[in-house]
mmCIF file of C-alpha atoms in Angstrom:
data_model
loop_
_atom_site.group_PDB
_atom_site.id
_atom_site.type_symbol
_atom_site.label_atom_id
_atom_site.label_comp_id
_atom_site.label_asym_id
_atom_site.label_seq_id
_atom_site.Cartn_x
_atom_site.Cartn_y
_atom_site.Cartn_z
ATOM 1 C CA UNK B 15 3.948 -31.170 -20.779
ATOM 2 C CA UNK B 16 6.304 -28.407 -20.496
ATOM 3 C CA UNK B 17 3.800 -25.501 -20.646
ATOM 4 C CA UNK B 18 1.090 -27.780 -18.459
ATOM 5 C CA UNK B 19 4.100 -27.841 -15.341
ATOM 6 C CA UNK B 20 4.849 -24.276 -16.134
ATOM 7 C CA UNK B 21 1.069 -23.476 -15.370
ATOM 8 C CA UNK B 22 1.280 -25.737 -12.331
ATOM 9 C CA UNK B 23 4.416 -23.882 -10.988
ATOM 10 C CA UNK B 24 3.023 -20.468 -11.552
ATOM 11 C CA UNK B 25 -0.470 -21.448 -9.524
ATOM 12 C CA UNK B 26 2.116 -22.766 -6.805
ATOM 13 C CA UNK B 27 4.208 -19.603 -6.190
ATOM 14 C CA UNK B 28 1.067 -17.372 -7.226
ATOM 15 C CA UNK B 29 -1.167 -18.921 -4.349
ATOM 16 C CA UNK B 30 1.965 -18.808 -2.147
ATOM 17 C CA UNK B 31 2.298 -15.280 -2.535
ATOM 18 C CA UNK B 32 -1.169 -14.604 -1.938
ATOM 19 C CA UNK B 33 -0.919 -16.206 1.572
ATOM 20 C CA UNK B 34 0.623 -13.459 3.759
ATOM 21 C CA UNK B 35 -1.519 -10.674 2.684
ATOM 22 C CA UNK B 36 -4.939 -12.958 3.129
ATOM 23 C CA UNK B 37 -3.601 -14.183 6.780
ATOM 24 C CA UNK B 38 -2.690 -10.978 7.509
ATOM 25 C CA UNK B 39 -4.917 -9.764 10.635
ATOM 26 C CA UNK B 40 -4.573 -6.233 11.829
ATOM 27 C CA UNK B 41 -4.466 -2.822 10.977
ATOM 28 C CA UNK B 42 -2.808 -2.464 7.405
ATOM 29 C CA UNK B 43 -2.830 0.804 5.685
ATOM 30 C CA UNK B 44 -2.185 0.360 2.097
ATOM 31 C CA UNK B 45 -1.983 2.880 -0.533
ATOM 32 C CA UNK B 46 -4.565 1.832 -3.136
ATOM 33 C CA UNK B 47 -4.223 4.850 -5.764
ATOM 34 C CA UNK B 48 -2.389 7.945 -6.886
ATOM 35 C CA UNK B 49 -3.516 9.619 -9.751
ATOM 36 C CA UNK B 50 -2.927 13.135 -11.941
ATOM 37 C CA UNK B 51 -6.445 14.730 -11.016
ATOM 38 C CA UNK B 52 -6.233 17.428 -13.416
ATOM 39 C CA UNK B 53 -3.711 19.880 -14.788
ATOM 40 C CA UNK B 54 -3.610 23.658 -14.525
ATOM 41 C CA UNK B 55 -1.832 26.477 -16.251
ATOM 42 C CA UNK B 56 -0.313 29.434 -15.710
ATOM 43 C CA UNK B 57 1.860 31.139 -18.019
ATOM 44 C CA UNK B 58 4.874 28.315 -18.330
ATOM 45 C CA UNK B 59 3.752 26.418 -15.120
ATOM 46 C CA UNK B 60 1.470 23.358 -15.462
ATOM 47 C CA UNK B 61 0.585 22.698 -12.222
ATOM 48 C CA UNK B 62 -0.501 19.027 -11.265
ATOM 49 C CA UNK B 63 -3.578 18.050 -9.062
ATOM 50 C CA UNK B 64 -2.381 14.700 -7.831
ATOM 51 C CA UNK B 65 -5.026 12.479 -5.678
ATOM 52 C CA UNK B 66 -4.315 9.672 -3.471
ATOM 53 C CA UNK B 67 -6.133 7.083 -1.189
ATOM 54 C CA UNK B 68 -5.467 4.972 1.850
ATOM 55 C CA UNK B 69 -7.200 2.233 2.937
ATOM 56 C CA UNK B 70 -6.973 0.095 5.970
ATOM 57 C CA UNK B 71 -7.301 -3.220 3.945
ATOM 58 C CA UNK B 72 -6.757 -4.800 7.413
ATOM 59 C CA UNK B 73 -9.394 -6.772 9.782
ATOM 60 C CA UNK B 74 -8.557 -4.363 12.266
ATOM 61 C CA UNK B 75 -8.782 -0.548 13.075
ATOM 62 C CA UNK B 76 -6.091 1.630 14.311
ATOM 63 C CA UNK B 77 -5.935 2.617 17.752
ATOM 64 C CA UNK B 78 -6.309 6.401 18.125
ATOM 65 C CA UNK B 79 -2.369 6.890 18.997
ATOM 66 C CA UNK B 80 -1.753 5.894 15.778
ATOM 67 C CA UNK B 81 0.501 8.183 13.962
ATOM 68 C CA UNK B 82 1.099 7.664 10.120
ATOM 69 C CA UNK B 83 2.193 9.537 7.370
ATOM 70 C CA UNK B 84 1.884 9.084 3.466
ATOM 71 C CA UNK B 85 5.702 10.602 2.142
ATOM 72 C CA UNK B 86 6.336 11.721 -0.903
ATOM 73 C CA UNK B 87 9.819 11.700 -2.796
ATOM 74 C CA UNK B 88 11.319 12.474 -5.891
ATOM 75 C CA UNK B 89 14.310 10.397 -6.660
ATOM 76 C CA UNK B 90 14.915 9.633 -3.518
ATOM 77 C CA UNK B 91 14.778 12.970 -1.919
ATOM 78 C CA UNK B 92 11.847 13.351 0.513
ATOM 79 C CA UNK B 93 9.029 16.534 -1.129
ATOM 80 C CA UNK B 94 6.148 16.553 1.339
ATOM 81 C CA UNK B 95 4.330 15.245 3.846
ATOM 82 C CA UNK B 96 0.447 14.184 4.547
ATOM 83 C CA UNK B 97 -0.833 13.046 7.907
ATOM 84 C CA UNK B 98 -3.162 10.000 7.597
ATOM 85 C CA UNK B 99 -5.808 9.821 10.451
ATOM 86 C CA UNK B 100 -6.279 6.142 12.047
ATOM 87 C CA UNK B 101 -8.488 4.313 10.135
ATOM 88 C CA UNK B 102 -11.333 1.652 10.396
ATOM 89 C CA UNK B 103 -11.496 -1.674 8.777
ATOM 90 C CA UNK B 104 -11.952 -0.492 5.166
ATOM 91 C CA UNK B 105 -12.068 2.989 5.898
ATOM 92 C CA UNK B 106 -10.335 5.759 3.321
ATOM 93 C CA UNK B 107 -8.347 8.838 3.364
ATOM 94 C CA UNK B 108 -7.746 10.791 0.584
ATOM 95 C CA UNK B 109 -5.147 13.047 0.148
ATOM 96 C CA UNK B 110 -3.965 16.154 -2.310
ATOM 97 C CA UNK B 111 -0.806 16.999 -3.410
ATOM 98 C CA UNK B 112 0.604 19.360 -5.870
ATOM 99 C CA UNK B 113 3.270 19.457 -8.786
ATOM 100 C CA UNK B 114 4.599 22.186 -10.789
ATOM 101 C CA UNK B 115 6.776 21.691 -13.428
ATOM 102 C CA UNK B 116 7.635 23.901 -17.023
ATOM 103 C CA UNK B 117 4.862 23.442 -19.655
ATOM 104 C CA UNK B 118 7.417 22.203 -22.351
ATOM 105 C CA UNK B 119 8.464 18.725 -19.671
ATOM 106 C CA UNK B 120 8.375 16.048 -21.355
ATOM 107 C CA UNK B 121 4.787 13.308 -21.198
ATOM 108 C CA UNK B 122 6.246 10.841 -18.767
ATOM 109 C CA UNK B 123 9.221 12.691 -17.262
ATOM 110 C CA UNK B 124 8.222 13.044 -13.997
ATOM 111 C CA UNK B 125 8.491 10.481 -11.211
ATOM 112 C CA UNK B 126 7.145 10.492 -7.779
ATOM 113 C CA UNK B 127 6.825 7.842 -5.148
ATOM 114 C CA UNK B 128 4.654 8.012 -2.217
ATOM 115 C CA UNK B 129 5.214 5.908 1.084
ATOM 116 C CA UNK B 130 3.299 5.132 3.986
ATOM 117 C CA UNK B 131 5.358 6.200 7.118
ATOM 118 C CA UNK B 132 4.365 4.913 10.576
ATOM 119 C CA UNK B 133 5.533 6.763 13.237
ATOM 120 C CA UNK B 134 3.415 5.324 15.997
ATOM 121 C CA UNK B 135 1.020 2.325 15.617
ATOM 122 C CA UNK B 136 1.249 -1.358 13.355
ATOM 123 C CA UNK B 137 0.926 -2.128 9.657
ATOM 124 C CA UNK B 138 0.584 -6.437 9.460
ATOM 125 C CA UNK B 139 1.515 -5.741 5.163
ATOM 126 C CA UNK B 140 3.877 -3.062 4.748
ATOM 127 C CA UNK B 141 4.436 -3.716 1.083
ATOM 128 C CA UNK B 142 1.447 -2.424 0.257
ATOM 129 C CA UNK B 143 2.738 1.076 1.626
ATOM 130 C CA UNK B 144 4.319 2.456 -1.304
ATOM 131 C CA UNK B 145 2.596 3.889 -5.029
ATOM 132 C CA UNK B 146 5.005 5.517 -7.772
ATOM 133 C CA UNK B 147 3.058 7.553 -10.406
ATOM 134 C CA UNK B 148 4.901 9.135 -13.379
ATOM 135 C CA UNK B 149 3.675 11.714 -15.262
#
């Protein structure tokens, strides 16, 4: 009985959750990957191809004003930048960053997070907006 209203509650706040992305009608970039591409070296410097995508997961486009960024930090302190054209209903952008760090760093060590930044323009889901990847 326990487990069976356990089950029950979890459906409950599970299908709850769901709600406000699937109602959610307008533009709404969301950051569906970021990845370690491949890895180059030179002498002691590995140097990290990192790959990332943005979608517009929305029922919407973006106006043409629209003005978004994806940022990209490193505990807490702001790296980089990439502009993110307006996109279409289910449209992608995919953007390139890069990552040195000593060939001896330890698997793992390595942190980044990268955030969706509107400047100008909507996002109806912003919590889809942000993607760590450690490496």
């Amino acid at each position: 009985m326990i487990r069976a209203s356990f089950v029950l509650f979890a459906l409950v706040v599970l299908s709850n959750g769901a709600a406000p992305a699937a109602t959610c009608s307008g533009p709404n970039p969301a950051i569906v990957s970021a990845a370690v591409g491949n890895v180059t070296t030179s002498g002691t410097l590995n140097t990290y191809h990192i790959t990332g995508t943005v979608t517009n997961l929305g029922s919407q486009g973006q106006p043409s004003r629209t003005l978004q960024f994806v940022d990209i930090y490193q505990y807490g302190n702001k790296l980089d930048s990439k502009a993110v054209p307006p996109l279409a209903p289910g449209q992608s952008y995919h953007f390139t960053y890069q990552w040195q760090r000593n060939v001896d760093a330890r698997h793992g060590s390595t942190p980044l997070e990268f955030r969706i930044r509107m400047v100008q323009g909507s996002d109806c889901n912003p919590a889809n907006g942000v993607r760590r990847l450690t490496f």
